[in-house]
Coordinates of C-alpha atoms and ligand atoms in Angstrom, one line a residue:
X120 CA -46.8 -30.5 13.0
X121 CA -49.4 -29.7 10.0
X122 CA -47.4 -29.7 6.4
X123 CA -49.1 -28.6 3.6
X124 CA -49.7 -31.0 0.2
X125 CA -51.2 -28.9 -2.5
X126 CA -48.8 -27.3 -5.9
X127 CA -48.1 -23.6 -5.7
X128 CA -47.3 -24.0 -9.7
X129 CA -50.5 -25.9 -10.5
X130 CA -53.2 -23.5 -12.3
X131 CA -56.5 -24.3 -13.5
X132 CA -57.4 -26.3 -16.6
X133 CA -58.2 -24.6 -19.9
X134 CA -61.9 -24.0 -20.0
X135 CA -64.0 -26.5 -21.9
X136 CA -64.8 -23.9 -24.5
X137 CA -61.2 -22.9 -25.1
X138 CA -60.4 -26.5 -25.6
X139 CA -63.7 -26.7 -27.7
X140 CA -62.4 -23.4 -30.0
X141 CA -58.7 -25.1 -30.0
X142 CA -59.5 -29.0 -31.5
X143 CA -61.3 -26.5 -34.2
X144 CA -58.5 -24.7 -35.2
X145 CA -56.4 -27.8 -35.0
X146 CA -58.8 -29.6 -37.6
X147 CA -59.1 -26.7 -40.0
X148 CA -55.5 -26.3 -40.1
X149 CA -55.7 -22.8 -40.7
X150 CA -53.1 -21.5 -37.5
X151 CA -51.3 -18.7 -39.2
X152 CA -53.5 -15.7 -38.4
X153 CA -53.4 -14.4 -42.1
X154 CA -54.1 -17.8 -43.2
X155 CA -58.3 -17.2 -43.4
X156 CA -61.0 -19.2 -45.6
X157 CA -63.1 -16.8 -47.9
X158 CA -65.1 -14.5 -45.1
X159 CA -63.3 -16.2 -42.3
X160 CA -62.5 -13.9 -39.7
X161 CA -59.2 -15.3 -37.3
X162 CA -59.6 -16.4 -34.3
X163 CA -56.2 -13.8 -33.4
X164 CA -58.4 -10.7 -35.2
X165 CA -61.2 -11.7 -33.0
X166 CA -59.2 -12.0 -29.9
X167 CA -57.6 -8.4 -30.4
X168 CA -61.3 -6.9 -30.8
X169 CA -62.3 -8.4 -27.7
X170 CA -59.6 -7.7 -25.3
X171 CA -59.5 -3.8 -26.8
X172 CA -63.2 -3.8 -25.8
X173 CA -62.8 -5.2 -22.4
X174 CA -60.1 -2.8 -21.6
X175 CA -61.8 0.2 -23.3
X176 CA -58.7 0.6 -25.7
X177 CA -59.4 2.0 -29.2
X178 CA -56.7 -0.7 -30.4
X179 CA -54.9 -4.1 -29.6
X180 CA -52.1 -6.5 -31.1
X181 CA -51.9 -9.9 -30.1
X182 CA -48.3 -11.2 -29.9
X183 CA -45.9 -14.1 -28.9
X184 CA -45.1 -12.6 -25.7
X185 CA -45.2 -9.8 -23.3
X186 CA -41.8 -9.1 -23.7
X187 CA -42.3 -8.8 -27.4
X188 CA -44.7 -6.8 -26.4
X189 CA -43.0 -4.2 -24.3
X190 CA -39.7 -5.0 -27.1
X191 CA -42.6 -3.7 -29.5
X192 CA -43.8 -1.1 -27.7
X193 CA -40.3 0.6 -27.4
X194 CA -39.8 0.7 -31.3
X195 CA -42.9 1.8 -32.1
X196 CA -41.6 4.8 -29.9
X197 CA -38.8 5.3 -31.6
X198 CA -36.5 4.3 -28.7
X199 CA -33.3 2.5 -29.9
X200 CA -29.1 2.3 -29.5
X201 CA -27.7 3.8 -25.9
X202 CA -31.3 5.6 -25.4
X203 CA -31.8 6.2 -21.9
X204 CA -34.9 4.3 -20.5
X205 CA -36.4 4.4 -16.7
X206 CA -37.9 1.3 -15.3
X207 CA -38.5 0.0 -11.6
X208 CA -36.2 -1.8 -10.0
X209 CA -38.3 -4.3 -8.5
X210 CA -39.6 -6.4 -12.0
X211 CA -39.2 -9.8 -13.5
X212 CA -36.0 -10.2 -16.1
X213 CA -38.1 -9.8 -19.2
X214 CA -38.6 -5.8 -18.9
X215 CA -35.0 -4.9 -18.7
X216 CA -34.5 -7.5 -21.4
X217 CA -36.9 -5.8 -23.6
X218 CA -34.9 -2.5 -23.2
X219 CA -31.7 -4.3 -23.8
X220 CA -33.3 -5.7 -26.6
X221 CA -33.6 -2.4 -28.9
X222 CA -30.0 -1.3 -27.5
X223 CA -31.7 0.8 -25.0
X224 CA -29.8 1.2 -21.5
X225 CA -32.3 0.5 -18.5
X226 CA -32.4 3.0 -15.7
X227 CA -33.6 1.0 -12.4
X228 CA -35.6 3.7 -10.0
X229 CA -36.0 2.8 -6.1
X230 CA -38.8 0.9 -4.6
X231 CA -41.0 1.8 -2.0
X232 CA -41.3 -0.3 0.8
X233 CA -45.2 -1.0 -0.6
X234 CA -43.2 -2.4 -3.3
X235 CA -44.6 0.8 -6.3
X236 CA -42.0 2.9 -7.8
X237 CA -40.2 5.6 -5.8
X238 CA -41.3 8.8 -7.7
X239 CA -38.8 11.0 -5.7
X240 CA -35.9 8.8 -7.4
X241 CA -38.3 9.0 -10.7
X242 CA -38.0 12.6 -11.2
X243 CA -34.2 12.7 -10.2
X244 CA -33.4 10.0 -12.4
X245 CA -35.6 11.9 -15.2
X246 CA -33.8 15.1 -15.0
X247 CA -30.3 13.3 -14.5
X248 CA -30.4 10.6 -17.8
X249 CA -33.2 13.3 -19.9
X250 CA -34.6 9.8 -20.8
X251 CA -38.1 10.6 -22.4
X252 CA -39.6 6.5 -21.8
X253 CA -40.7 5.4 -18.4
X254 CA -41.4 1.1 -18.8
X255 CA -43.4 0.9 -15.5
X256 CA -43.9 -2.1 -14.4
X257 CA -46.5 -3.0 -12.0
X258 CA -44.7 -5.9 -9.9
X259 CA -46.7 -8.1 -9.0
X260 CA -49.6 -6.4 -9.3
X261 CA -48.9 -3.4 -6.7
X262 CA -50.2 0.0 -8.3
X263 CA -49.1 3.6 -7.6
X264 CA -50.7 6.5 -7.3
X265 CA -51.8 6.6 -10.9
X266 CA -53.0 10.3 -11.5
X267 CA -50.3 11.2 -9.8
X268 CA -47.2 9.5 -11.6
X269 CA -49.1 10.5 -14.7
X270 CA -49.1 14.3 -14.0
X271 CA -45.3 13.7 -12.5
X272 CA -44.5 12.2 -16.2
X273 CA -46.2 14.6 -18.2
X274 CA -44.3 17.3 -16.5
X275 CA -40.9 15.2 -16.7
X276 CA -42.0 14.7 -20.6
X277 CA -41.7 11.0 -20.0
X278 CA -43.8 8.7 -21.7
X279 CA -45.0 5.8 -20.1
X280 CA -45.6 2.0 -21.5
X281 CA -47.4 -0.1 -18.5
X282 CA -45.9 -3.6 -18.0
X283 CA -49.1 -4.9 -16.7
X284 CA -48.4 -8.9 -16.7
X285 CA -49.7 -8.7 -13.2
X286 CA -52.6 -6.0 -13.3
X287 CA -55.2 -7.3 -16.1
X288 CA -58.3 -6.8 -14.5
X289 CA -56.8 -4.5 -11.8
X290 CA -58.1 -0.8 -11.6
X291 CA -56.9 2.7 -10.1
X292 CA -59.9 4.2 -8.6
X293 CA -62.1 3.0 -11.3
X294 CA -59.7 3.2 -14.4
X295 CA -58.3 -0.2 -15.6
X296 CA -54.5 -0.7 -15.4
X297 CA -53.2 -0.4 -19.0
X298 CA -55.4 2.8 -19.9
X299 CA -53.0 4.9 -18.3
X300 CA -49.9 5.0 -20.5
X301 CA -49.4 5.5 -23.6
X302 CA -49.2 2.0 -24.3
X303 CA -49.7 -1.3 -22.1
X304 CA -48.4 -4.6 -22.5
X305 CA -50.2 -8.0 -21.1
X306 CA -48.5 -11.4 -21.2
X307 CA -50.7 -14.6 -21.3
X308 CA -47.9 -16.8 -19.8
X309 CA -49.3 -19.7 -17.7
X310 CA -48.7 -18.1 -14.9
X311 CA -50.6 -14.8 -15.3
X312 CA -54.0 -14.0 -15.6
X313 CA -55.0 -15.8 -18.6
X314 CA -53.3 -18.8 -20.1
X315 CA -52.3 -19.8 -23.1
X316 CA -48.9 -20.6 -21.9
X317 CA -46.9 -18.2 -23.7
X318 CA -48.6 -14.7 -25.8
X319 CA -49.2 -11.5 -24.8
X320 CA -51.0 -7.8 -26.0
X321 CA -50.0 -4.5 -26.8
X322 CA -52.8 -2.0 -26.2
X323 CA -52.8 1.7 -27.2
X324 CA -55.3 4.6 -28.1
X325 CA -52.4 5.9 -30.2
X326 CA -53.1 5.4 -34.3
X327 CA -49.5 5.8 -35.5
X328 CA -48.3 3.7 -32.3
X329 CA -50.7 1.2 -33.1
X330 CA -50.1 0.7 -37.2
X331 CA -46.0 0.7 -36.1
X332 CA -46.6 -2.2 -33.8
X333 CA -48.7 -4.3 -36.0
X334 CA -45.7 -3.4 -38.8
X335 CA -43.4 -4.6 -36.4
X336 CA -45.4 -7.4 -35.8
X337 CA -44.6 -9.3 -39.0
X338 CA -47.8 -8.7 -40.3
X339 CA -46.8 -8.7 -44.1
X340 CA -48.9 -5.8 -46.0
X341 CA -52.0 -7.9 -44.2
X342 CA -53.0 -5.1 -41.9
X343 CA -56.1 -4.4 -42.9
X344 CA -56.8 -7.8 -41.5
X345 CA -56.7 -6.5 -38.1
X346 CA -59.8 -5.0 -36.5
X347 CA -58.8 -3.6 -33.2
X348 CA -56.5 -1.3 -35.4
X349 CA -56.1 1.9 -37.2
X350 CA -57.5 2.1 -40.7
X351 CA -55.1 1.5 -44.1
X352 CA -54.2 5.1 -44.9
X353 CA -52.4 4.8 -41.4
X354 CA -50.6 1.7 -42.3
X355 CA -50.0 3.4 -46.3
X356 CA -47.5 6.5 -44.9
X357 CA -45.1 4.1 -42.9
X358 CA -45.4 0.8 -44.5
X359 CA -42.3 0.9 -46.3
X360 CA -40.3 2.3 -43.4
X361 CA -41.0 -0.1 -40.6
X362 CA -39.0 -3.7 -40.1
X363 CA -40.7 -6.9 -39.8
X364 CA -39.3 -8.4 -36.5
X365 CA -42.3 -11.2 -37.0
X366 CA -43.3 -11.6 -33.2
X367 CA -47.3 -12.4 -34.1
X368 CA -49.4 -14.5 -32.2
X369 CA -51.3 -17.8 -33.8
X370 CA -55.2 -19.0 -34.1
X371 CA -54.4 -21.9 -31.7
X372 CA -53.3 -19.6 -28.4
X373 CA -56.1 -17.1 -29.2
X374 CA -58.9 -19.8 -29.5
X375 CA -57.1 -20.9 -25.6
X376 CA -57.8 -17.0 -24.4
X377 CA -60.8 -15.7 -26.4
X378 CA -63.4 -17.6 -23.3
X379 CA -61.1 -16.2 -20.6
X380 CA -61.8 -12.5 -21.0
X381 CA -65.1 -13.0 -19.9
X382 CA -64.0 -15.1 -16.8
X383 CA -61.6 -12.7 -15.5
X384 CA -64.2 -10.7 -13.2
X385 CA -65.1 -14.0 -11.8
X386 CA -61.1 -15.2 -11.2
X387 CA -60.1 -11.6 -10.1
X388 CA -62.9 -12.3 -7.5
X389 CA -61.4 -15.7 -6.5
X390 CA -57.7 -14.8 -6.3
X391 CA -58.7 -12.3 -3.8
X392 CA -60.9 -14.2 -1.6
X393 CA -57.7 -16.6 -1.4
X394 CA -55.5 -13.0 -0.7
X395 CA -57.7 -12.0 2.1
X396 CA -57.9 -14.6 3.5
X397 CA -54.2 -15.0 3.9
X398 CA -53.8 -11.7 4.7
X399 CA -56.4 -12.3 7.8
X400 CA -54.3 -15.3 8.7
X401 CA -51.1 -13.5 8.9
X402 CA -52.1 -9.9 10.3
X403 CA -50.6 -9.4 13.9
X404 CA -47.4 -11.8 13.3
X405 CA -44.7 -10.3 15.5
X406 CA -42.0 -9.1 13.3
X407 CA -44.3 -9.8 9.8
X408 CA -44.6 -6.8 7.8
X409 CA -48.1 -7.2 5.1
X410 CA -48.1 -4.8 2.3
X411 CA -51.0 -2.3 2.6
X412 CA -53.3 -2.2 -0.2
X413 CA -55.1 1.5 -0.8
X414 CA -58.1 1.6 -1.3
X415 CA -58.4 3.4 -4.6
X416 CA -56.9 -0.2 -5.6
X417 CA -58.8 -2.6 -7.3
X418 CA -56.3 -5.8 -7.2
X419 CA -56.4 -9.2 -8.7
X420 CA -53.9 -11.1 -6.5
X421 CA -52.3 -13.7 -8.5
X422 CA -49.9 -13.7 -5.9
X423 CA -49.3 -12.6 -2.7
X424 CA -45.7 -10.3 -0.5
X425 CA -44.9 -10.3 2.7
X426 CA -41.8 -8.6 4.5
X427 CA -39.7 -9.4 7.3
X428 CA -38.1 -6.3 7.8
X429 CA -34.4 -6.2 9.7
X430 CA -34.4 -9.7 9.3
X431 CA -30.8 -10.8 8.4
X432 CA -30.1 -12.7 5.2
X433 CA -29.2 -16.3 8.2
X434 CA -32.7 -15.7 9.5
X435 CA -34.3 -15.3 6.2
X436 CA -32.7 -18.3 4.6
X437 CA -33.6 -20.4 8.0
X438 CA -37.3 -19.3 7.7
X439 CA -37.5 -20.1 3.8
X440 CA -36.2 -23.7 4.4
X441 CA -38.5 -24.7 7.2
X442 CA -41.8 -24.0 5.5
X443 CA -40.4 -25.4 2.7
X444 CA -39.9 -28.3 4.9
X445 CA -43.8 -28.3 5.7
X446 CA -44.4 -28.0 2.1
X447 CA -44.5 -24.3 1.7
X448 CA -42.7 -22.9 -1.5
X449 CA -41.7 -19.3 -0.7
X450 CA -39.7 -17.3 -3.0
X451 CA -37.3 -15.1 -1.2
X452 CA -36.1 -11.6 -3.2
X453 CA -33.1 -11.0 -1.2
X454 CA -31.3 -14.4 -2.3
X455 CA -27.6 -13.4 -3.5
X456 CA -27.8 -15.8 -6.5
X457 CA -31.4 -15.5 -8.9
X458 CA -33.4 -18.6 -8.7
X459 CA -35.8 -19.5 -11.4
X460 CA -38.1 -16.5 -11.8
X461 CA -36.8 -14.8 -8.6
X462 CA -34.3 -12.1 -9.5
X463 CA -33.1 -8.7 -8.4
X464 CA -31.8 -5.8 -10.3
X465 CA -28.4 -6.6 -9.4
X466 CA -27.8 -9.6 -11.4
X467 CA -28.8 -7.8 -14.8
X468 CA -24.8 -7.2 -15.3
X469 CA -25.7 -6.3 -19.1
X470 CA -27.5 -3.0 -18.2
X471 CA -24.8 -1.9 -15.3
X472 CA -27.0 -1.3 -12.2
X473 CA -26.0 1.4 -10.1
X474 CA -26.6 0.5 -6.2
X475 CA -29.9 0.9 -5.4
X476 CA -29.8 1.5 -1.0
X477 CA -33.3 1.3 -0.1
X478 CA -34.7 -1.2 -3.2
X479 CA -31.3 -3.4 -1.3
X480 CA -32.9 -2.9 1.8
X481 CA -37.1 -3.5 1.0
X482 CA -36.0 -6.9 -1.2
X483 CA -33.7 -7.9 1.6
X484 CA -36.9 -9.5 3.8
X485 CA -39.1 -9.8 0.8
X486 CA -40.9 -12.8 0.3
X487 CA -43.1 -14.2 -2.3
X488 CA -45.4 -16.8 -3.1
X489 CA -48.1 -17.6 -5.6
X490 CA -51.5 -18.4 -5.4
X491 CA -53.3 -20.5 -8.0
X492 CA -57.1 -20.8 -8.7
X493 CA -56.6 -24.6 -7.8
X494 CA -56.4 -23.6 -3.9
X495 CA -58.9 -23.2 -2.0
X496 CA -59.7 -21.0 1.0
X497 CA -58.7 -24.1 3.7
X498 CA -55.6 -24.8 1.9
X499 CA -54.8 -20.8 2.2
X500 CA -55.5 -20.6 6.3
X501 CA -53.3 -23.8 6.5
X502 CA -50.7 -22.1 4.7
X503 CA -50.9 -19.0 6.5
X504 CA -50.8 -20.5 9.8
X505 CA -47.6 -22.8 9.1
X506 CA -46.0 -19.4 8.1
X507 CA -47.2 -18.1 10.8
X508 CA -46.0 -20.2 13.4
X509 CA -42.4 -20.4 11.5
X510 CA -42.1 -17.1 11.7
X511 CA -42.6 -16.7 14.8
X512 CA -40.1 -19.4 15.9
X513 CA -37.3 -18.8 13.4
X514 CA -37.8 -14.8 14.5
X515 CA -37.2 -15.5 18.0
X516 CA -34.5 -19.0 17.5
X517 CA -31.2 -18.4 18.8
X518 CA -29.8 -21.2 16.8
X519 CA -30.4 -20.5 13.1
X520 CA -29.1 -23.8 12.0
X521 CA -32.3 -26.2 10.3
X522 CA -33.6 -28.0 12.0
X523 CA -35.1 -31.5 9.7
X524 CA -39.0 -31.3 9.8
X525 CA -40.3 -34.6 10.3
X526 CA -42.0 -35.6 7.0
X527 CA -45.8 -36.4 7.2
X528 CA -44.8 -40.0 6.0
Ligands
PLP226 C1 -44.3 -12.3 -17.0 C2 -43.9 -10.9 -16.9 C3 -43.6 -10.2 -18.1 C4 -43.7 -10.7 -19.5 O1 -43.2 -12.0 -19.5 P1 -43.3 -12.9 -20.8 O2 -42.7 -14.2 -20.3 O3 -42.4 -12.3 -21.9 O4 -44.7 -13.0 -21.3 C5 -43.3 -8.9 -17.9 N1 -43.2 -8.3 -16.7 C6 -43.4 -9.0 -15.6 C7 -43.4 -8.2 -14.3 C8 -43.8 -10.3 -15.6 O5 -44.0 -11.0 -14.5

């Protein structure tokens, strides 16, 4: 029986000219991103520019995290104590966090079974709460209908910040996510699209939005540092009226991301070669549900769903064990009790989740895995065909007790 050997958490090395740009930083000592020589531009100022123009934003803060980042994003808009705000269901812990964050009450919406936001359940929740703030997060990297939530929202009168952790580089018929809010937030956690273990951006076209979030920042009365940002007189109407809640990023993590912008057309390319080529390997599994990609999407498949719908949680939880038994990490979104970055809306007690029917039912057979640059397009078939073949077997077992898989040696 073939067992798989490779790391599901293993990514790629930092390229040679990030670690080039990073020992230079480290010897000049200079970290702090308002801490310049005479004429020195920061590697953080830089970063910002660069990232703005590979989006097409007009501007771009660099900052510790993305849940700063979306935390950010809400107070710049004015969002604060028991403030209504609409986010999907299906996300990752920081986004309701970052609501929670600024006092804010999260409002989960349903999930369609292709895993985007339920816009029926959008525009009752809208009318129901008045909240003015959709936080739409594209989960792992699955993109709705973009024109169309747009014109639903600026009917509603709902603005929208993008949580796009898993969409940089990712497109709706041509437009990059991010340019479709009225602010977008990246993170550059390891395990996203660029690394510099923990950071993230805030994005806007928006000057006001913009000069708040640099404010919020921590950036001192150093603004006109920044170059992907509104100019001074901006900054000179609010300056006195905005907190510092310091949240910046350093010259060491943006000397680690400044080389990766350019490579991301390159890895968005890889990850989905290793995407397609699992989803090849899987198609026609009896009782295997892939998610259907449209093709006005342009995805960058850091990871990759699958459902078994109708499965019961026994079957589930028998399935999950024996590929993890032939090395085969899966994540399973239907497990009662959250496992490291596995969670479901239900377990965010602080923001009192109302019961959410048909999310309960698409997370109930949802699985997840990732896939890192560091496997390649062999390691992929393998892993799609020891799924395969478990799923098959566990779907049709009688006997949903585990059986031990015998250990290569
Ligand atoms: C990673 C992630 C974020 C931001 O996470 P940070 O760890 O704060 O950078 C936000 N949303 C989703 C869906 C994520 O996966």
């Amino acid at each position: 029986m073939e067992r798989f050997t490779g790391n599901f958490t293993q990514q790629e090395p930092i390229p040679d000219a990030g670690i080039e740009a990073a020992l230079a930083v480290l010897r000049h000592g200079r970290l702090h991103r308002y801490n310049t020589a005479a004429g020195e531009v920061a590697e953080t100022a830089l970063l910002e520019e660069e990232f703005a123009a590979f989006l097409g934003a007009r501007y771009c803060l660099a900052v510790a995290s993305g849940g700063y980042a979306m935390a950010t994003a809400l107070r710049a808009m004015q969002v604060g104590q028991g403030d209504k705000v609409l986010t999907n269901a299906f996300t990752l812990a920081p986004v309701p966090g970052a609501i929670a964050s600024v006092g804010a009450q999260p409002v989960f919406i349903e999930t369609t079974e292709d895993l985007t936001i339920d816009v029926a359940h959008l525009e009752e929740m809208a009318l129901q709460t008045g909240a003015k703030v959709l936080m739409l997060s594209h989960m792992r990297g699955h993109l709705a209908d973009m024109p169309a939530l747009v014109a639903l929202c600026d009917r509603l009168g709902l603005r929208i910040i993008e949580d796009c952790a898993h969409t940089m580089g990712a497109a709706w018929d041509g437009v990059p996510s991010g340019r479709f809010g009225a602010i977008a937030c990246f993170s550059n956690q390891t395990y996203k699209h660029m690394n510099a273990g923990e950071g993230g951006f805030l994005t806007t076209d928006d000057p006001d939005l913009a000069a708040r979030s640099v404010l919020l920042s921590g950036s001192y009365m150093l603004y006109a540092r920044h170059r992907a940002a509104p100019p001074p007189e901006v900054f000179e109407r609010i300056r006195l009226d905005i907190p510092n809640i310091s949240g910046r990023m350093d010259n060491l993590r943006a000397a680690i991301l400044r080389p990766q912008i350019a490579l991301l057309p390159d890895r968005r390319q890889r990850w989905n070669a290793l995407y397609q080529t699992m989803e090849a390997g899987l198609a026609h599994t009896p009782g295997l549900r892939l998610i259907p990609r449209p093709a006005q999407e342009t995805y960058v498949a850091s990871s990759f769903q699958f459902s078994l719908p109708g499965w019961g949680a026994d079957r589930v939880r028998a399935f999950v064990a024996r590929a993890a038994g032939r090395g085969v990490e899966l994540k399973w979104f239907g497990a009662p009790d959250p496992v490291a970055f596995t969670s479901r809306y239900e377990h965010w007690h602080y923001a009192a989740p109302r019961p959410l029917p048909q999310t309960d039912r698409v997370l109930a057979g949802l699985i997840d895995m990732r896939l890192p640059l560091t496997f390649g397009l062999e390691d992929v078939a393998q892993i799609a065909r020891i799924i395969r073949s478990e799923v098959i077997s566990v779907g049709q077992a009688d006997d949903l007790r585990v059986e031990a898989v015998p250990l290569a040696d």
